[in-house]
């Protein structure tokens, strides 16, 4: 049973436009949500996070929105740049540091930014 | 900050052989994690250390998998009697504790023939 779901395996967006990546979760015990970015042959790199007491967190071009009642979060990238092309993983945890339960990851969405 | 280091980057082995991977976390990080990632999937949590204590190991995939962190610094992950299904990327991560993001290494890609 997948507790974190990313239903779009891939997404193609034109450079300069907005990229919206979606994530759904089923475990109401999750308290902390993160987005990681992964390039081929590298480990995941932390991008942005949000705790369950907030509904929005912004860092430069990246904004994460959390809708707790819908158990849904989304990552917005504005404007999209060619270097944003990568696989994006949504992750969730009961402990913001990863803790004894670790992070639960979705399957990822491959974002392709078209010139 | 040299980042999380993993060795080797790639390992090819024959079915039935034992393999061991090493992870060197960021030096001041007392928490260390192992994850496995198979093709088309996200990383899957395996085990977690706080200093030298292994606080969670029930998620290790079978009793063929074991991990150690003897002095609370580097860690090793061993897979005994490898099977083709063990082929995956094995990722190590570390952090200083609660409210700290995880820093991942580049992983060890295991291929079992």
mmCIF file of C-alpha atoms in Angstrom:
data_model
loop_
_atom_site.group_PDB
_atom_site.id
_atom_site.type_symbol
_atom_site.label_atom_id
_atom_site.label_comp_id
_atom_site.label_asym_id
_atom_site.label_seq_id
_atom_site.Cartn_x
_atom_site.Cartn_y
_atom_site.Cartn_z
ATOM 1 C CA UNK A 1 0.000 0.000 0.000
ATOM 2 C CA UNK A 2 1.626 3.212 -1.171
ATOM 3 C CA UNK A 3 1.341 5.865 1.504
ATOM 4 C CA UNK A 4 2.799 8.633 -0.692
ATOM 5 C CA UNK A 5 1.623 8.810 -4.290
ATOM 6 C CA UNK A 6 2.882 10.791 -7.220
ATOM 7 C CA UNK A 7 0.498 9.922 -10.014
ATOM 8 C CA UNK A 8 2.336 11.660 -12.838
ATOM 9 C CA UNK A 9 5.460 9.731 -13.846
ATOM 10 C CA UNK A 10 6.524 12.599 -16.096
ATOM 11 C CA UNK A 11 5.702 16.223 -16.836
ATOM 12 C CA UNK A 12 6.877 18.419 -19.701
ATOM 13 C CA UNK A 13 6.826 22.217 -19.282
ATOM 14 C CA UNK A 14 8.076 25.046 -21.438
ATOM 15 C CA UNK A 15 10.946 27.123 -20.112
ATOM 16 C CA UNK A 16 9.668 30.220 -18.301
ATOM 17 C CA UNK A 17 6.266 28.726 -17.504
ATOM 18 C CA UNK A 18 5.038 27.337 -14.196
ATOM 19 C CA UNK A 19 5.701 23.696 -13.267
ATOM 20 C CA UNK A 20 3.218 22.100 -10.860
ATOM 21 C CA UNK A 21 4.063 18.734 -9.343
ATOM 22 C CA UNK A 22 1.450 16.941 -7.259
ATOM 23 C CA UNK A 23 1.592 14.502 -4.384
ATOM 24 C CA UNK A 24 -1.081 12.704 -2.342
ATOM 25 C CA UNK A 25 -0.665 10.846 0.942
ATOM 26 C CA UNK A 26 -2.825 8.473 2.915
ATOM 27 C CA UNK A 27 -1.251 8.350 6.389
ATOM 28 C CA UNK A 28 -2.768 11.043 8.619
ATOM 29 C CA UNK A 29 0.131 10.584 11.073
ATOM 30 C CA UNK A 30 2.516 12.301 8.663
ATOM 31 C CA UNK A 31 3.479 15.672 10.049
ATOM 32 C CA UNK A 32 6.250 16.832 7.792
ATOM 33 C CA UNK A 33 6.513 16.883 4.012
ATOM 34 C CA UNK A 34 9.536 17.366 1.817
ATOM 35 C CA UNK A 35 10.482 17.604 -1.835
ATOM 36 C CA UNK A 36 13.756 16.189 -3.091
ATOM 37 C CA UNK A 37 15.291 16.627 -6.516
ATOM 38 C CA UNK A 38 17.424 13.943 -8.156
ATOM 39 C CA UNK A 39 19.738 14.082 -11.148
ATOM 40 C CA UNK A 40 20.949 10.832 -12.799
ATOM 41 C CA UNK A 41 23.834 9.111 -10.951
ATOM 42 C CA UNK A 42 23.468 11.426 -7.944
ATOM 43 C CA UNK A 43 21.689 11.093 -4.606
ATOM 44 C CA UNK A 44 18.498 13.057 -3.883
ATOM 45 C CA UNK A 45 19.016 16.695 -2.895
ATOM 46 C CA UNK A 46 16.694 18.496 -0.491
ATOM 47 C CA UNK A 47 14.625 21.205 -2.125
ATOM 48 C CA UNK A 48 11.925 22.500 0.214
ATOM 49 C CA UNK A 49 9.769 21.286 3.106
ATOM 50 C CA UNK A 50 6.600 22.140 4.978
ATOM 51 C CA UNK A 51 5.249 21.123 8.362
ATOM 52 C CA UNK A 52 1.613 20.240 8.875
ATOM 53 C CA UNK A 53 0.928 23.422 10.830
ATOM 54 C CA UNK A 54 1.451 25.490 7.681
ATOM 55 C CA UNK A 55 -0.303 25.534 4.331
ATOM 56 C CA UNK A 56 2.396 27.263 2.299
ATOM 57 C CA UNK A 57 6.163 27.602 2.273
ATOM 58 C CA UNK A 58 8.151 29.588 -0.246
ATOM 59 C CA UNK A 59 11.834 29.610 -1.129
ATOM 60 C CA UNK A 60 12.801 31.641 -4.174
ATOM 61 C CA UNK A 61 11.244 30.087 -7.272
ATOM 62 C CA UNK A 62 9.886 27.135 -5.296
ATOM 63 C CA UNK A 63 6.628 27.089 -3.325
ATOM 64 C CA UNK A 64 5.040 24.116 -1.613
ATOM 65 C CA UNK A 65 1.330 24.108 -0.789
ATOM 66 C CA UNK A 66 -0.252 21.715 1.697
ATOM 67 C CA UNK A 67 -3.953 20.856 1.886
ATOM 68 C CA UNK A 68 -4.277 18.672 4.977
ATOM 69 C CA UNK A 69 -7.976 17.984 4.615
ATOM 70 C CA UNK A 70 -7.405 16.645 1.092
ATOM 71 C CA UNK A 71 -4.086 14.993 2.063
ATOM 72 C CA UNK A 72 -2.532 16.693 -0.924
ATOM 73 C CA UNK A 73 0.550 18.783 -1.530
ATOM 74 C CA UNK A 74 1.982 20.435 -4.579
ATOM 75 C CA UNK A 75 5.282 21.972 -5.615
ATOM 76 C CA UNK A 76 5.226 25.059 -7.835
ATOM 77 C CA UNK A 77 8.306 26.163 -9.736
ATOM 78 C CA UNK A 78 8.113 29.644 -11.281
ATOM 79 C CA UNK A 79 9.657 30.375 -13.702
ATOM 80 C CA UNK A 80 10.844 26.952 -14.842
ATOM 81 C CA UNK A 81 14.459 26.784 -16.027
ATOM 82 C CA UNK A 82 16.343 24.109 -18.020
ATOM 83 C CA UNK A 83 18.364 23.167 -14.912
ATOM 84 C CA UNK A 84 15.123 22.170 -13.210
ATOM 85 C CA UNK A 85 14.910 19.090 -15.427
ATOM 86 C CA UNK A 86 15.240 16.216 -12.951
ATOM 87 C CA UNK A 87 13.207 13.648 -11.034
ATOM 88 C CA UNK A 88 11.276 15.173 -8.129
ATOM 89 C CA UNK A 89 10.372 13.032 -5.139
ATOM 90 C CA UNK A 90 7.705 13.872 -2.599
ATOM 91 C CA UNK A 91 8.443 12.493 0.883
ATOM 92 C CA UNK A 92 6.641 12.444 4.225
ATOM 93 C CA UNK A 93 7.566 11.740 7.811
ATOM 94 C CA UNK A 94 6.240 11.814 11.364
ATOM 95 C CA UNK A 95 9.580 13.263 12.454
ATOM 96 C CA UNK A 96 11.017 16.265 10.628
ATOM 97 C CA UNK A 97 14.491 14.783 10.914
ATOM 98 C CA UNK A 98 13.605 11.465 9.324
ATOM 99 C CA UNK A 99 13.730 9.653 12.650
ATOM 100 C CA UNK A 100 13.035 6.046 13.448
ATOM 101 C CA UNK A 101 10.348 5.757 10.766
ATOM 102 C CA UNK A 102 12.522 7.256 8.048
ATOM 103 C CA UNK A 103 11.107 9.217 5.161
ATOM 104 C CA UNK A 104 8.379 7.638 3.009
ATOM 105 C CA UNK A 105 8.926 8.568 -0.635
ATOM 106 C CA UNK A 106 6.660 8.642 -3.651
ATOM 107 C CA UNK A 107 7.757 7.098 -6.958
ATOM 108 C CA UNK A 108 8.862 10.435 -8.368
ATOM 109 C CA UNK A 109 7.889 12.698 -11.264
ATOM 110 C CA UNK A 110 10.346 13.272 -14.099
ATOM 111 C CA UNK A 111 10.154 16.982 -14.948
ATOM 112 C CA UNK A 112 11.372 17.960 -18.403
ATOM 113 C CA UNK A 113 11.801 21.644 -19.181
ATOM 114 C CA UNK A 114 11.518 22.322 -22.907
ATOM 115 C CA UNK A 115 13.480 25.255 -24.348
ATOM 116 C CA UNK B 1 31.542 20.060 4.432
ATOM 117 C CA UNK B 2 32.536 17.243 2.106
ATOM 118 C CA UNK B 3 29.081 15.694 1.973
ATOM 119 C CA UNK B 4 28.029 12.084 2.477
ATOM 120 C CA UNK B 5 30.471 9.718 0.818
ATOM 121 C CA UNK B 6 29.649 6.193 -0.351
ATOM 122 C CA UNK B 7 31.984 3.501 -1.600
ATOM 123 C CA UNK B 8 32.017 1.813 -4.040
ATOM 124 C CA UNK B 9 29.892 3.717 -6.566
ATOM 125 C CA UNK B 10 29.229 0.536 -8.503
ATOM 126 C CA UNK B 11 29.388 -3.127 -7.560
ATOM 127 C CA UNK B 12 28.821 -6.104 -9.819
ATOM 128 C CA UNK B 13 28.624 -9.482 -8.139
ATOM 129 C CA UNK B 14 27.478 -13.012 -8.823
ATOM 130 C CA UNK B 15 24.412 -14.458 -7.156
ATOM 131 C CA UNK B 16 25.267 -16.045 -3.813
ATOM 132 C CA UNK B 17 28.231 -13.779 -3.056
ATOM 133 C CA UNK B 18 28.391 -11.419 -0.062
ATOM 134 C CA UNK B 19 28.801 -7.685 -0.589
ATOM 135 C CA UNK B 20 29.593 -4.826 1.778
ATOM 136 C CA UNK B 21 29.081 -1.117 1.187
ATOM 137 C CA UNK B 22 30.545 1.748 3.153
ATOM 138 C CA UNK B 23 29.071 5.135 4.047
ATOM 139 C CA UNK B 24 30.917 8.086 5.567
ATOM 140 C CA UNK B 25 28.402 10.663 6.813
ATOM 141 C CA UNK B 26 28.991 14.383 7.231
ATOM 142 C CA UNK B 27 31.329 14.559 10.215
ATOM 143 C CA UNK B 28 29.109 16.260 12.790
ATOM 144 C CA UNK B 29 26.006 14.250 11.898
ATOM 145 C CA UNK B 30 25.010 11.734 14.567
ATOM 146 C CA UNK B 31 22.103 10.186 12.627
ATOM 147 C CA UNK B 32 22.746 7.872 9.702
ATOM 148 C CA UNK B 33 20.194 6.154 7.442
ATOM 149 C CA UNK B 34 20.261 3.506 4.735
ATOM 150 C CA UNK B 35 17.744 3.468 1.880
ATOM 151 C CA UNK B 36 17.288 1.285 -1.182
ATOM 152 C CA UNK B 37 15.993 2.526 -4.514
ATOM 153 C CA UNK B 38 14.878 0.218 -7.304
ATOM 154 C CA UNK B 39 14.069 1.267 -10.863
ATOM 155 C CA UNK B 40 10.950 3.392 -11.101
ATOM 156 C CA UNK B 41 10.511 3.625 -7.350
ATOM 157 C CA UNK B 42 11.366 6.160 -4.689
ATOM 158 C CA UNK B 43 13.955 5.458 -1.997
ATOM 159 C CA UNK B 44 12.792 2.884 0.556
ATOM 160 C CA UNK B 45 13.898 3.232 4.185
ATOM 161 C CA UNK B 46 15.930 0.296 5.526
ATOM 162 C CA UNK B 47 17.559 1.214 8.835
ATOM 163 C CA UNK B 48 18.659 4.084 11.080
ATOM 164 C CA UNK B 49 21.466 4.761 13.556
ATOM 165 C CA UNK B 50 21.802 7.398 16.203
ATOM 166 C CA UNK B 51 25.510 7.475 16.952
ATOM 167 C CA UNK B 52 26.495 3.785 17.203
ATOM 168 C CA UNK B 53 23.032 2.581 18.246
ATOM 169 C CA UNK B 54 20.862 0.979 15.576
ATOM 170 C CA UNK B 55 17.455 2.294 16.612
ATOM 171 C CA UNK B 56 15.400 0.834 13.775
ATOM 172 C CA UNK B 57 16.156 -2.317 11.838
ATOM 173 C CA UNK B 58 12.795 -3.959 11.363
ATOM 174 C CA UNK B 59 12.594 -2.521 7.852
ATOM 175 C CA UNK B 60 15.698 -4.364 6.652
ATOM 176 C CA UNK B 61 14.469 -6.534 3.807
ATOM 177 C CA UNK B 62 15.532 -9.909 5.138
ATOM 178 C CA UNK B 63 17.946 -11.477 7.593
ATOM 179 C CA UNK B 64 20.525 -11.474 4.784
ATOM 180 C CA UNK B 65 20.804 -7.702 5.301
ATOM 181 C CA UNK B 66 22.740 -6.226 8.216
ATOM 182 C CA UNK B 67 24.244 -2.855 9.041
ATOM 183 C CA UNK B 68 26.785 -1.605 11.546
ATOM 184 C CA UNK B 69 28.112 1.702 12.773
ATOM 185 C CA UNK B 70 30.692 0.551 15.310
ATOM 186 C CA UNK B 71 32.207 3.863 16.385
ATOM 187 C CA UNK B 72 29.334 6.143 15.548
ATOM 188 C CA UNK B 73 31.090 7.490 12.475
ATOM 189 C CA UNK B 74 31.121 5.469 9.229
ATOM 190 C CA UNK B 75 28.640 2.676 8.591
ATOM 191 C CA UNK B 76 28.624 -0.528 6.561
ATOM 192 C CA UNK B 77 25.714 -2.354 4.957
ATOM 193 C CA UNK B 78 26.258 -6.034 4.210
ATOM 194 C CA UNK B 79 24.131 -8.291 2.046
ATOM 195 C CA UNK B 80 24.855 -11.998 2.363
ATOM 196 C CA UNK B 81 24.082 -14.591 -0.304
ATOM 197 C CA UNK B 82 22.996 -11.961 -2.809
ATOM 198 C CA UNK B 83 20.019 -12.585 -5.074
ATOM 199 C CA UNK B 84 19.137 -10.964 -8.400
ATOM 200 C CA UNK B 85 16.304 -9.104 -6.650
ATOM 201 C CA UNK B 86 18.892 -7.291 -4.538
ATOM 202 C CA UNK B 87 20.005 -5.324 -7.605
ATOM 203 C CA UNK B 88 19.287 -1.699 -6.731
ATOM 204 C CA UNK B 89 20.809 1.623 -5.721
ATOM 205 C CA UNK B 90 21.732 1.682 -2.029
ATOM 206 C CA UNK B 91 21.662 5.190 -0.597
ATOM 207 C CA UNK B 92 23.074 6.480 2.660
ATOM 208 C CA UNK B 93 21.930 9.702 4.322
ATOM 209 C CA UNK B 94 22.787 11.613 7.462
ATOM 210 C CA UNK B 95 21.665 14.547 9.606
ATOM 211 C CA UNK B 96 22.141 16.035 13.054
ATOM 212 C CA UNK B 97 18.707 15.086 14.338
ATOM 213 C CA UNK B 98 15.193 16.452 14.552
ATOM 214 C CA UNK B 99 14.285 19.417 12.361
ATOM 215 C CA UNK B 100 17.253 18.687 10.115
ATOM 216 C CA UNK B 101 16.936 17.761 6.474
ATOM 217 C CA UNK B 102 18.580 14.553 5.259
ATOM 218 C CA UNK B 103 21.736 14.798 3.188
ATOM 219 C CA UNK B 104 22.096 11.890 0.775
ATOM 220 C CA UNK B 105 25.191 10.349 -0.720
ATOM 221 C CA UNK B 106 25.442 9.453 -4.416
ATOM 222 C CA UNK B 107 24.688 5.824 -3.667
ATOM 223 C CA UNK B 108 26.155 2.421 -4.516
ATOM 224 C CA UNK B 109 24.641 0.770 -7.584
ATOM 225 C CA UNK B 110 24.547 -3.001 -7.048
ATOM 226 C CA UNK B 111 24.095 -5.414 -9.939
ATOM 227 C CA UNK B 112 23.677 -9.095 -9.107
ATOM 228 C CA UNK B 113 24.246 -11.394 -12.078
#
